[in-house]
Short mmCIF file of N, CA and C in Angstrom, two decimals:
data_model
loop_
_atom_site.label_atom_id
_atom_site.label_comp_id
_atom_site.label_asym_id
_atom_site.label_seq_id
_atom_site.Cartn_x
_atom_site.Cartn_y
_atom_site.Cartn_z
N MET V 218 11.45 -24.34 -7.85
CA MET V 218 12.07 -23.58 -6.79
C MET V 218 13.58 -23.77 -6.88
N GLU V 219 14.32 -22.70 -6.63
CA GLU V 219 15.77 -22.76 -6.75
C GLU V 219 16.37 -23.68 -5.70
N SER V 220 17.47 -24.35 -6.07
CA SER V 220 18.07 -25.31 -5.15
C SER V 220 18.59 -24.65 -3.88
N ALA V 221 19.07 -23.43 -3.96
CA ALA V 221 19.57 -22.75 -2.76
C ALA V 221 18.46 -22.54 -1.75
N ILE V 222 17.27 -22.23 -2.24
CA ILE V 222 16.13 -22.08 -1.34
C ILE V 222 15.81 -23.43 -0.70
N LYS V 223 15.78 -24.47 -1.51
CA LYS V 223 15.46 -25.80 -0.99
C LYS V 223 16.45 -26.22 0.09
N ASN V 224 17.70 -25.84 -0.07
CA ASN V 224 18.72 -26.25 0.89
C ASN V 224 18.72 -25.41 2.16
N SER V 225 18.24 -24.17 2.11
CA SER V 225 18.34 -23.31 3.28
C SER V 225 17.03 -23.16 4.04
N LEU V 226 15.94 -22.95 3.33
CA LEU V 226 14.65 -22.72 3.98
C LEU V 226 13.58 -23.60 3.35
N LEU V 227 12.67 -24.04 4.16
CA LEU V 227 11.51 -24.79 3.69
C LEU V 227 10.29 -23.87 3.76
N PRO V 228 9.26 -24.14 2.98
CA PRO V 228 8.08 -23.28 3.04
C PRO V 228 7.54 -23.09 4.46
N LYS V 229 7.57 -24.13 5.28
CA LYS V 229 7.06 -24.00 6.65
C LYS V 229 7.85 -22.97 7.46
N ASP V 230 9.10 -22.71 7.06
CA ASP V 230 9.95 -21.76 7.78
C ASP V 230 9.49 -20.31 7.60
N VAL V 231 8.71 -20.05 6.57
CA VAL V 231 8.24 -18.70 6.30
C VAL V 231 7.36 -18.20 7.45
N PHE V 232 6.63 -19.10 8.06
CA PHE V 232 5.64 -18.72 9.06
C PHE V 232 6.27 -18.61 10.44
N ARG V 233 6.12 -17.45 11.05
CA ARG V 233 6.70 -17.21 12.36
C ARG V 233 5.65 -16.53 13.23
N HIS V 234 5.50 -17.00 14.44
CA HIS V 234 4.59 -16.39 15.41
C HIS V 234 5.20 -16.60 16.79
N ASP V 235 5.44 -15.50 17.48
CA ASP V 235 6.06 -15.57 18.80
C ASP V 235 5.02 -15.34 19.89
N ALA V 236 5.10 -16.12 20.94
CA ALA V 236 4.21 -15.93 22.07
C ALA V 236 4.75 -14.83 22.97
N ALA V 237 3.91 -13.85 23.24
CA ALA V 237 4.27 -12.77 24.17
C ALA V 237 2.97 -12.23 24.73
N ALA V 238 2.97 -11.92 26.01
CA ALA V 238 1.76 -11.45 26.67
C ALA V 238 1.50 -9.97 26.42
N ARG V 239 2.57 -9.22 26.21
CA ARG V 239 2.43 -7.77 26.10
C ARG V 239 3.66 -7.21 25.43
N ALA V 240 3.52 -6.03 24.82
CA ALA V 240 4.66 -5.31 24.26
C ALA V 240 4.39 -3.81 24.41
N ASP V 241 5.44 -3.03 24.26
CA ASP V 241 5.33 -1.58 24.41
C ASP V 241 4.65 -0.92 23.21
N VAL V 242 4.71 -1.56 22.06
CA VAL V 242 4.13 -1.01 20.84
C VAL V 242 3.90 -2.14 19.85
N ALA V 243 2.97 -1.94 18.92
CA ALA V 243 2.80 -2.87 17.80
C ALA V 243 3.12 -2.11 16.52
N ILE V 244 3.98 -2.69 15.70
CA ILE V 244 4.32 -2.12 14.40
C ILE V 244 3.53 -2.91 13.37
N VAL V 245 2.57 -2.25 12.73
CA VAL V 245 1.67 -2.92 11.78
C VAL V 245 2.09 -2.56 10.36
N MET V 246 2.45 -3.57 9.59
CA MET V 246 2.92 -3.37 8.23
C MET V 246 1.75 -3.23 7.26
N GLY V 247 1.85 -2.26 6.37
CA GLY V 247 0.82 -2.04 5.36
C GLY V 247 0.94 -3.04 4.23
N SER V 248 0.07 -2.86 3.25
CA SER V 248 0.08 -3.71 2.06
C SER V 248 -0.68 -3.00 0.95
N PRO V 249 -0.21 -3.13 -0.30
CA PRO V 249 -1.00 -2.57 -1.40
C PRO V 249 -2.29 -3.36 -1.64
N ASP V 250 -2.33 -4.59 -1.16
CA ASP V 250 -3.52 -5.43 -1.29
C ASP V 250 -4.51 -5.05 -0.18
N PRO V 251 -5.69 -4.53 -0.53
CA PRO V 251 -6.64 -4.07 0.49
C PRO V 251 -7.03 -5.14 1.51
N GLU V 252 -7.14 -6.39 1.07
CA GLU V 252 -7.52 -7.46 2.00
C GLU V 252 -6.40 -7.75 2.99
N HIS V 253 -5.16 -7.80 2.51
CA HIS V 253 -4.03 -8.02 3.42
C HIS V 253 -3.92 -6.85 4.40
N LEU V 254 -4.11 -5.63 3.91
CA LEU V 254 -4.05 -4.46 4.77
C LEU V 254 -5.11 -4.56 5.87
N ARG V 255 -6.33 -4.91 5.50
CA ARG V 255 -7.42 -5.03 6.47
C ARG V 255 -7.11 -6.11 7.51
N GLN V 256 -6.58 -7.25 7.06
CA GLN V 256 -6.26 -8.34 7.98
C GLN V 256 -5.17 -7.92 8.97
N ARG V 257 -4.18 -7.20 8.48
CA ARG V 257 -3.06 -6.78 9.33
C ARG V 257 -3.51 -5.77 10.38
N ILE V 258 -4.27 -4.76 9.97
CA ILE V 258 -4.70 -3.77 10.96
C ILE V 258 -5.70 -4.39 11.93
N ALA V 259 -6.50 -5.34 11.48
CA ALA V 259 -7.41 -6.03 12.40
C ALA V 259 -6.62 -6.74 13.50
N ALA V 260 -5.50 -7.34 13.14
CA ALA V 260 -4.66 -8.00 14.15
C ALA V 260 -4.06 -6.98 15.11
N GLY V 261 -3.63 -5.83 14.60
CA GLY V 261 -3.09 -4.78 15.46
C GLY V 261 -4.14 -4.22 16.40
N VAL V 262 -5.34 -3.99 15.88
CA VAL V 262 -6.45 -3.50 16.71
C VAL V 262 -6.78 -4.52 17.80
N ALA V 263 -6.78 -5.79 17.46
CA ALA V 263 -7.08 -6.84 18.45
C ALA V 263 -6.05 -6.81 19.58
N LEU V 264 -4.78 -6.60 19.25
CA LEU V 264 -3.75 -6.49 20.30
C LEU V 264 -4.05 -5.30 21.21
N PHE V 265 -4.40 -4.17 20.61
CA PHE V 265 -4.70 -2.97 21.40
C PHE V 265 -5.91 -3.20 22.30
N LYS V 266 -6.97 -3.73 21.73
CA LYS V 266 -8.21 -3.93 22.50
C LYS V 266 -8.03 -4.96 23.61
N ALA V 267 -7.12 -5.91 23.42
CA ALA V 267 -6.86 -6.92 24.45
C ALA V 267 -5.92 -6.37 25.54
N GLY V 268 -5.49 -5.13 25.40
CA GLY V 268 -4.59 -4.53 26.39
C GLY V 268 -3.16 -5.02 26.26
N MET V 269 -2.82 -5.59 25.11
CA MET V 269 -1.47 -6.14 24.93
C MET V 269 -0.47 -5.09 24.45
N VAL V 270 -0.96 -3.97 23.92
CA VAL V 270 -0.11 -2.84 23.51
C VAL V 270 -0.86 -1.53 23.76
N PRO V 271 -0.13 -0.48 24.15
CA PRO V 271 -0.77 0.83 24.33
C PRO V 271 -0.74 1.70 23.08
N LYS V 272 0.11 1.35 22.12
CA LYS V 272 0.27 2.17 20.91
C LYS V 272 0.46 1.30 19.68
N LEU V 273 0.03 1.85 18.54
CA LEU V 273 0.24 1.21 17.24
C LEU V 273 1.07 2.15 16.37
N ILE V 274 2.07 1.60 15.70
CA ILE V 274 2.74 2.32 14.62
C ILE V 274 2.27 1.65 13.34
N VAL V 275 1.58 2.40 12.49
CA VAL V 275 1.09 1.84 11.23
C VAL V 275 1.99 2.33 10.10
N CYS V 276 2.45 1.40 9.27
CA CYS V 276 3.49 1.69 8.27
C CYS V 276 3.04 1.43 6.86
N GLY V 277 3.54 2.25 5.96
CA GLY V 277 3.38 1.99 4.54
C GLY V 277 2.88 3.19 3.78
N ASP V 278 3.46 3.40 2.62
CA ASP V 278 3.04 4.49 1.76
C ASP V 278 2.03 3.97 0.75
N GLY V 279 2.50 3.27 -0.26
CA GLY V 279 1.61 2.67 -1.25
C GLY V 279 0.93 3.66 -2.17
N ARG V 280 1.47 4.87 -2.29
CA ARG V 280 0.85 5.87 -3.18
C ARG V 280 1.62 6.01 -4.49
N ASP V 281 2.44 5.04 -4.83
CA ASP V 281 3.27 5.15 -6.03
C ASP V 281 2.46 5.42 -7.29
N LYS V 282 1.34 4.77 -7.44
CA LYS V 282 0.54 4.92 -8.65
C LYS V 282 -0.34 6.16 -8.62
N ASP V 283 -0.74 6.60 -7.43
CA ASP V 283 -1.61 7.76 -7.31
C ASP V 283 -1.25 8.54 -6.04
N PRO V 284 -0.39 9.57 -6.17
CA PRO V 284 0.03 10.34 -5.00
C PRO V 284 -1.12 11.05 -4.29
N GLN V 285 -2.27 11.17 -4.94
CA GLN V 285 -3.41 11.85 -4.33
C GLN V 285 -4.19 10.95 -3.37
N GLN V 286 -4.01 9.65 -3.48
CA GLN V 286 -4.76 8.75 -2.60
C GLN V 286 -4.13 8.71 -1.21
N LYS V 287 -4.85 8.16 -0.27
CA LYS V 287 -4.34 8.04 1.10
C LYS V 287 -3.29 6.94 1.14
N SER V 288 -2.31 7.13 2.02
CA SER V 288 -1.27 6.11 2.19
C SER V 288 -1.86 4.89 2.89
N GLU V 289 -1.12 3.79 2.82
CA GLU V 289 -1.53 2.58 3.54
C GLU V 289 -1.65 2.88 5.03
N ALA V 290 -0.70 3.64 5.57
CA ALA V 290 -0.72 3.98 7.00
C ALA V 290 -1.96 4.80 7.34
N GLU V 291 -2.30 5.77 6.50
CA GLU V 291 -3.49 6.58 6.76
C GLU V 291 -4.76 5.73 6.71
N ARG V 292 -4.83 4.81 5.74
CA ARG V 292 -6.01 3.94 5.65
C ARG V 292 -6.11 3.03 6.88
N MET V 293 -4.97 2.51 7.34
CA MET V 293 -5.01 1.66 8.54
C MET V 293 -5.41 2.46 9.77
N LYS V 294 -4.92 3.70 9.87
CA LYS V 294 -5.30 4.54 11.00
C LYS V 294 -6.81 4.76 11.01
N GLU V 295 -7.39 5.05 9.86
CA GLU V 295 -8.85 5.24 9.78
C GLU V 295 -9.60 3.99 10.25
N ILE V 296 -9.15 2.84 9.80
CA ILE V 296 -9.79 1.58 10.20
C ILE V 296 -9.67 1.39 11.71
N ALA V 297 -8.49 1.64 12.26
CA ALA V 297 -8.27 1.46 13.70
C ALA V 297 -9.13 2.43 14.51
N VAL V 298 -9.21 3.68 14.09
CA VAL V 298 -10.03 4.66 14.81
C VAL V 298 -11.50 4.24 14.77
N LYS V 299 -11.98 3.81 13.61
CA LYS V 299 -13.37 3.34 13.51
C LYS V 299 -13.61 2.14 14.41
N ALA V 300 -12.57 1.35 14.66
CA ALA V 300 -12.69 0.17 15.52
C ALA V 300 -12.54 0.51 17.00
N GLY V 301 -12.29 1.78 17.31
CA GLY V 301 -12.24 2.19 18.70
C GLY V 301 -10.87 2.50 19.27
N VAL V 302 -9.83 2.48 18.46
CA VAL V 302 -8.49 2.86 18.95
C VAL V 302 -8.39 4.38 18.91
N PRO V 303 -8.04 5.03 20.01
CA PRO V 303 -7.92 6.50 20.00
C PRO V 303 -6.83 6.96 19.04
N GLU V 304 -7.09 8.07 18.34
CA GLU V 304 -6.09 8.62 17.41
C GLU V 304 -4.76 8.86 18.10
N THR V 305 -4.80 9.23 19.36
CA THR V 305 -3.57 9.53 20.11
C THR V 305 -2.72 8.28 20.36
N SER V 306 -3.30 7.12 20.13
CA SER V 306 -2.56 5.86 20.32
C SER V 306 -2.02 5.30 19.01
N ILE V 307 -2.14 6.08 17.93
CA ILE V 307 -1.72 5.60 16.61
C ILE V 307 -0.70 6.57 16.02
N ILE V 308 0.42 6.05 15.61
CA ILE V 308 1.47 6.83 14.95
C ILE V 308 1.55 6.32 13.51
N THR V 309 1.50 7.24 12.55
CA THR V 309 1.61 6.83 11.16
C THR V 309 3.02 7.05 10.65
N GLU V 310 3.51 6.07 9.94
CA GLU V 310 4.81 6.16 9.25
C GLU V 310 4.51 5.83 7.80
N ASP V 311 4.37 6.89 7.00
CA ASP V 311 3.97 6.64 5.62
C ASP V 311 4.97 7.16 4.60
N THR V 312 6.24 7.12 4.95
CA THR V 312 7.27 7.51 3.99
C THR V 312 7.92 6.31 3.32
N GLY V 313 7.73 5.13 3.87
CA GLY V 313 8.35 3.93 3.32
C GLY V 313 7.59 3.40 2.12
N HIS V 314 8.27 3.33 0.98
CA HIS V 314 7.65 2.83 -0.25
C HIS V 314 7.78 1.31 -0.39
N ASP V 315 8.55 0.69 0.50
CA ASP V 315 8.72 -0.76 0.47
C ASP V 315 9.06 -1.20 1.89
N PRO V 316 9.07 -2.50 2.15
CA PRO V 316 9.32 -2.97 3.52
C PRO V 316 10.64 -2.49 4.12
N ILE V 317 11.68 -2.40 3.32
CA ILE V 317 12.97 -1.97 3.87
C ILE V 317 12.91 -0.50 4.27
N GLU V 318 12.32 0.35 3.43
CA GLU V 318 12.19 1.76 3.79
C GLU V 318 11.32 1.93 5.03
N SER V 319 10.24 1.17 5.12
CA SER V 319 9.37 1.25 6.31
C SER V 319 10.14 0.82 7.56
N ALA V 320 10.95 -0.23 7.45
CA ALA V 320 11.75 -0.69 8.59
C ALA V 320 12.76 0.37 9.01
N LYS V 321 13.40 1.01 8.03
CA LYS V 321 14.35 2.08 8.35
C LYS V 321 13.66 3.22 9.10
N GLU V 322 12.49 3.61 8.63
CA GLU V 322 11.76 4.70 9.28
C GLU V 322 11.28 4.32 10.67
N CYS V 323 10.82 3.09 10.84
CA CYS V 323 10.43 2.63 12.19
C CYS V 323 11.64 2.64 13.11
N GLY V 324 12.76 2.17 12.61
CA GLY V 324 13.99 2.21 13.40
C GLY V 324 14.37 3.61 13.79
N ARG V 325 14.25 4.55 12.85
CA ARG V 325 14.55 5.95 13.13
C ARG V 325 13.62 6.48 14.22
N LEU V 326 12.33 6.19 14.10
CA LEU V 326 11.36 6.63 15.12
C LEU V 326 11.74 6.09 16.50
N LEU V 327 12.01 4.80 16.56
CA LEU V 327 12.32 4.17 17.84
C LEU V 327 13.64 4.67 18.43
N LYS V 328 14.56 5.10 17.58
CA LYS V 328 15.85 5.62 18.06
C LYS V 328 15.78 7.08 18.46
N SER V 329 15.08 7.90 17.67
CA SER V 329 15.22 9.34 17.85
C SER V 329 14.01 10.05 18.43
N ASP V 330 12.84 9.47 18.36
CA ASP V 330 11.65 10.13 18.90
C ASP V 330 11.61 9.92 20.41
N ALA V 331 11.57 11.02 21.14
CA ALA V 331 11.61 10.95 22.61
C ALA V 331 10.50 10.08 23.19
N SER V 332 9.34 10.06 22.55
CA SER V 332 8.23 9.28 23.09
C SER V 332 8.43 7.77 22.95
N PHE V 333 9.47 7.36 22.21
CA PHE V 333 9.74 5.93 22.03
C PHE V 333 11.02 5.47 22.72
N GLN V 334 11.66 6.33 23.47
CA GLN V 334 12.92 5.97 24.11
C GLN V 334 12.78 4.84 25.13
N SER V 335 11.59 4.70 25.71
CA SER V 335 11.40 3.65 26.72
C SER V 335 10.93 2.32 26.11
N VAL V 336 10.74 2.28 24.81
CA VAL V 336 10.27 1.04 24.15
C VAL V 336 11.35 -0.03 24.22
N LYS V 337 10.98 -1.16 24.79
CA LYS V 337 11.89 -2.31 24.90
C LYS V 337 11.38 -3.53 24.13
N THR V 338 10.06 -3.55 23.88
CA THR V 338 9.46 -4.69 23.18
C THR V 338 8.47 -4.18 22.14
N ALA V 339 8.36 -4.92 21.04
CA ALA V 339 7.42 -4.54 19.99
C ALA V 339 6.87 -5.79 19.31
N PHE V 340 5.56 -5.78 19.09
CA PHE V 340 4.96 -6.79 18.22
C PHE V 340 5.15 -6.31 16.79
N LEU V 341 5.61 -7.17 15.94
CA LEU V 341 5.67 -6.92 14.51
C LEU V 341 4.47 -7.63 13.92
N VAL V 342 3.53 -6.87 13.35
CA VAL V 342 2.26 -7.41 12.89
C VAL V 342 2.20 -7.38 11.37
N SER V 343 1.93 -8.53 10.78
CA SER V 343 1.78 -8.63 9.33
C SER V 343 1.05 -9.92 9.00
N SER V 344 0.94 -10.19 7.72
CA SER V 344 0.39 -11.47 7.28
C SER V 344 1.34 -12.58 7.69
N ALA V 345 0.81 -13.74 7.98
CA ALA V 345 1.64 -14.85 8.46
C ALA V 345 2.79 -15.15 7.51
N TRP V 346 2.52 -15.15 6.21
CA TRP V 346 3.54 -15.47 5.21
C TRP V 346 4.60 -14.38 5.07
N HIS V 347 4.35 -13.19 5.57
CA HIS V 347 5.22 -12.02 5.40
C HIS V 347 6.13 -11.78 6.60
N LEU V 348 5.83 -12.43 7.72
CA LEU V 348 6.49 -12.08 8.97
C LEU V 348 7.98 -12.42 9.04
N LEU V 349 8.40 -13.55 8.55
CA LEU V 349 9.82 -13.88 8.65
C LEU V 349 10.66 -12.85 7.90
N ARG V 350 10.24 -12.48 6.70
CA ARG V 350 11.01 -11.48 5.93
C ARG V 350 11.00 -10.14 6.66
N MET V 351 9.84 -9.74 7.18
CA MET V 351 9.78 -8.47 7.90
C MET V 351 10.63 -8.51 9.17
N PHE V 352 10.64 -9.64 9.85
CA PHE V 352 11.46 -9.78 11.05
C PHE V 352 12.94 -9.61 10.69
N ILE V 353 13.38 -10.26 9.61
CA ILE V 353 14.77 -10.17 9.17
C ILE V 353 15.14 -8.72 8.87
N VAL V 354 14.26 -8.02 8.17
CA VAL V 354 14.53 -6.63 7.80
C VAL V 354 14.45 -5.71 9.02
N MET V 355 13.38 -5.82 9.78
CA MET V 355 13.17 -4.92 10.92
C MET V 355 14.28 -5.06 11.95
N LYS V 356 14.74 -6.29 12.14
CA LYS V 356 15.79 -6.56 13.13
C LYS V 356 17.04 -5.73 12.85
N ARG V 357 17.31 -5.50 11.58
CA ARG V 357 18.49 -4.73 11.20
C ARG V 357 18.36 -3.26 11.60
N TYR V 358 17.15 -2.72 11.60
CA TYR V 358 16.99 -1.28 11.73
C TYR V 358 16.46 -0.80 13.08
N VAL V 359 15.78 -1.65 13.83
CA VAL V 359 15.31 -1.18 15.14
C VAL V 359 16.48 -1.19 16.13
N PRO V 360 16.42 -0.34 17.15
CA PRO V 360 17.50 -0.33 18.14
C PRO V 360 17.67 -1.69 18.81
N ASN V 361 18.88 -2.01 19.19
CA ASN V 361 19.17 -3.29 19.85
C ASN V 361 18.38 -3.48 21.14
N ARG V 362 17.98 -2.41 21.78
CA ARG V 362 17.24 -2.52 23.04
C ARG V 362 15.83 -3.08 22.84
N VAL V 363 15.34 -3.11 21.59
CA VAL V 363 13.97 -3.53 21.30
C VAL V 363 13.94 -5.00 20.89
N THR V 364 13.19 -5.79 21.64
CA THR V 364 12.94 -7.19 21.29
C THR V 364 11.69 -7.24 20.44
N LEU V 365 11.80 -7.88 19.28
CA LEU V 365 10.67 -8.00 18.36
C LEU V 365 9.97 -9.34 18.55
N TYR V 366 8.64 -9.30 18.60
CA TYR V 366 7.82 -10.51 18.64
C TYR V 366 6.92 -10.50 17.41
N CYS V 367 6.92 -11.57 16.66
CA CYS V 367 6.08 -11.66 15.47
C CYS V 367 4.66 -12.04 15.86
N HIS V 368 3.70 -11.29 15.32
CA HIS V 368 2.29 -11.55 15.59
C HIS V 368 1.57 -11.58 14.25
N ALA V 369 1.09 -12.73 13.87
CA ALA V 369 0.49 -12.91 12.55
C ALA V 369 -1.00 -12.60 12.54
N ALA V 370 -1.43 -11.98 11.45
CA ALA V 370 -2.87 -11.87 11.19
C ALA V 370 -3.39 -13.29 11.02
N THR V 371 -4.53 -13.59 11.59
CA THR V 371 -5.02 -14.97 11.57
C THR V 371 -5.73 -15.33 10.28
N ALA V 372 -6.13 -14.33 9.50
CA ALA V 372 -6.80 -14.60 8.22
C ALA V 372 -5.77 -14.62 7.10
N GLY V 373 -6.18 -15.13 5.95
CA GLY V 373 -5.28 -15.14 4.80
C GLY V 373 -4.46 -16.42 4.73
N VAL V 374 -3.33 -16.35 4.04
CA VAL V 374 -2.45 -17.50 3.86
C VAL V 374 -1.70 -17.75 5.16
N THR V 375 -1.85 -18.93 5.72
CA THR V 375 -1.25 -19.27 7.01
C THR V 375 -0.49 -20.60 6.90
N ALA V 376 0.17 -20.95 7.99
CA ALA V 376 0.92 -22.22 8.02
C ALA V 376 0.00 -23.41 7.80
N SER V 377 -1.26 -23.28 8.18
CA SER V 377 -2.18 -24.42 8.04
C SER V 377 -2.86 -24.51 6.68
N ASN V 378 -2.82 -23.44 5.88
CA ASN V 378 -3.54 -23.50 4.60
C ASN V 378 -2.71 -23.14 3.37
N TRP V 379 -1.43 -22.90 3.53
CA TRP V 379 -0.64 -22.42 2.40
C TRP V 379 -0.57 -23.42 1.25
N GLN V 380 -0.75 -24.70 1.54
CA GLN V 380 -0.66 -25.73 0.51
C GLN V 380 -1.98 -25.98 -0.21
N THR V 381 -3.04 -25.33 0.21
CA THR V 381 -4.38 -25.69 -0.29
C THR V 381 -4.70 -25.18 -1.69
N THR V 382 -4.04 -24.13 -2.14
CA THR V 382 -4.33 -23.61 -3.49
C THR V 382 -3.03 -23.25 -4.19
N PRO V 383 -3.04 -23.26 -5.51
CA PRO V 383 -1.85 -22.83 -6.25
C PRO V 383 -1.46 -21.38 -5.91
N GLN V 384 -2.45 -20.52 -5.71
CA GLN V 384 -2.17 -19.12 -5.37
C GLN V 384 -1.45 -19.03 -4.02
N ASN V 385 -1.92 -19.75 -3.03
CA ASN V 385 -1.27 -19.73 -1.71
C ASN V 385 0.16 -20.25 -1.81
N ARG V 386 0.34 -21.34 -2.55
CA ARG V 386 1.69 -21.90 -2.71
C ARG V 386 2.60 -20.89 -3.42
N ALA V 387 2.07 -20.20 -4.41
CA ALA V 387 2.87 -19.21 -5.14
C ALA V 387 3.30 -18.06 -4.23
N ILE V 388 2.42 -17.63 -3.33
CA ILE V 388 2.77 -16.56 -2.39
C ILE V 388 3.94 -17.00 -1.52
N VAL V 389 3.88 -18.21 -0.99
CA VAL V 389 4.94 -18.71 -0.11
C VAL V 389 6.23 -18.92 -0.88
N GLU V 390 6.15 -19.47 -2.07
CA GLU V 390 7.37 -19.67 -2.87
C GLU V 390 8.02 -18.34 -3.23
N ASN V 391 7.21 -17.33 -3.55
CA ASN V 391 7.76 -16.00 -3.83
C ASN V 391 8.41 -15.42 -2.58
N GLU V 392 7.79 -15.63 -1.45
CA GLU V 392 8.35 -15.12 -0.19
C GLU V 392 9.70 -15.77 0.09
N LEU V 393 9.82 -17.06 -0.18
CA LEU V 393 11.11 -17.74 -0.01
C LEU V 393 12.17 -17.12 -0.90
N ARG V 394 11.81 -16.80 -2.13
CA ARG V 394 12.77 -16.16 -3.04
C ARG V 394 13.19 -14.79 -2.52
N LEU V 395 12.23 -14.02 -2.00
CA LEU V 395 12.55 -12.70 -1.46
C LEU V 395 13.44 -12.80 -0.22
N ILE V 396 13.20 -13.79 0.61
CA ILE V 396 14.04 -14.00 1.80
C ILE V 396 15.44 -14.39 1.37
N GLU V 397 15.54 -15.29 0.41
CA GLU V 397 16.87 -15.68 -0.07
C GLU V 397 17.63 -14.48 -0.63
N LYS V 398 16.93 -13.62 -1.35
CA LYS V 398 17.55 -12.41 -1.90
C LYS V 398 18.10 -11.53 -0.77
N LEU V 399 17.32 -11.37 0.30
CA LEU V 399 17.79 -10.61 1.46
C LEU V 399 19.05 -11.23 2.05
N LEU V 400 19.02 -12.54 2.22
CA LEU V 400 20.16 -13.23 2.83
C LEU V 400 21.41 -13.07 1.97
N LYS V 401 21.25 -13.04 0.66
CA LYS V 401 22.39 -12.86 -0.24
C LYS V 401 22.95 -11.44 -0.19
N THR V 402 22.16 -10.49 0.31
CA THR V 402 22.63 -9.10 0.38
C THR V 402 23.06 -8.70 1.78
N GLY V 403 23.30 -9.68 2.64
CA GLY V 403 23.87 -9.38 3.94
C GLY V 403 22.92 -9.38 5.12
N PHE V 404 21.65 -9.60 4.90
CA PHE V 404 20.72 -9.72 6.02
C PHE V 404 20.92 -11.09 6.65
N SER V 405 20.45 -11.25 7.89
CA SER V 405 20.69 -12.49 8.61
C SER V 405 19.40 -13.03 9.23
N LEU V 406 19.30 -14.35 9.30
CA LEU V 406 18.17 -14.98 9.99
C LEU V 406 18.27 -14.81 11.50
N ARG V 407 19.44 -14.56 12.02
CA ARG V 407 19.64 -14.46 13.47
C ARG V 407 19.59 -13.06 13.95
#
């Protein structure tokens, strides 16, 4: 691991989860990995079913290799509808080909779409290991009026199991490198 990473962030810092009772919307990040995608939308659906959010924004394109396939956002919407979330409570954002593009589009939606003008709080939903980076990116693009709360999918690589396998450790170490890259390009932890 690079010395700059060792000096600025520790692997435990990757994991972020904020306590919040409710939010105006949940922003659920997609993934090209089907298992990560399923875990993330399951967490978003759980928030909806618990009455913690009235709407889900599902994000991600993921059609780079096959433009004919459904986007990550479309696949998550299907899963959510099958789980009982009404279609009218799900907004798809499937133009983002990477996390930064998805964050920009979510920010645009929250700024310019009349139905989102009253949004003051949002759960940011993703894999536990992915949340700090998504928080850093999303914070730059969502309107200042919106407070973001990180809500981690409970399955997958988590703060309690990231050290248990070489694969889990590699995911966290890669995430640290990606966060450091963001910080070097002007993004901020604050």
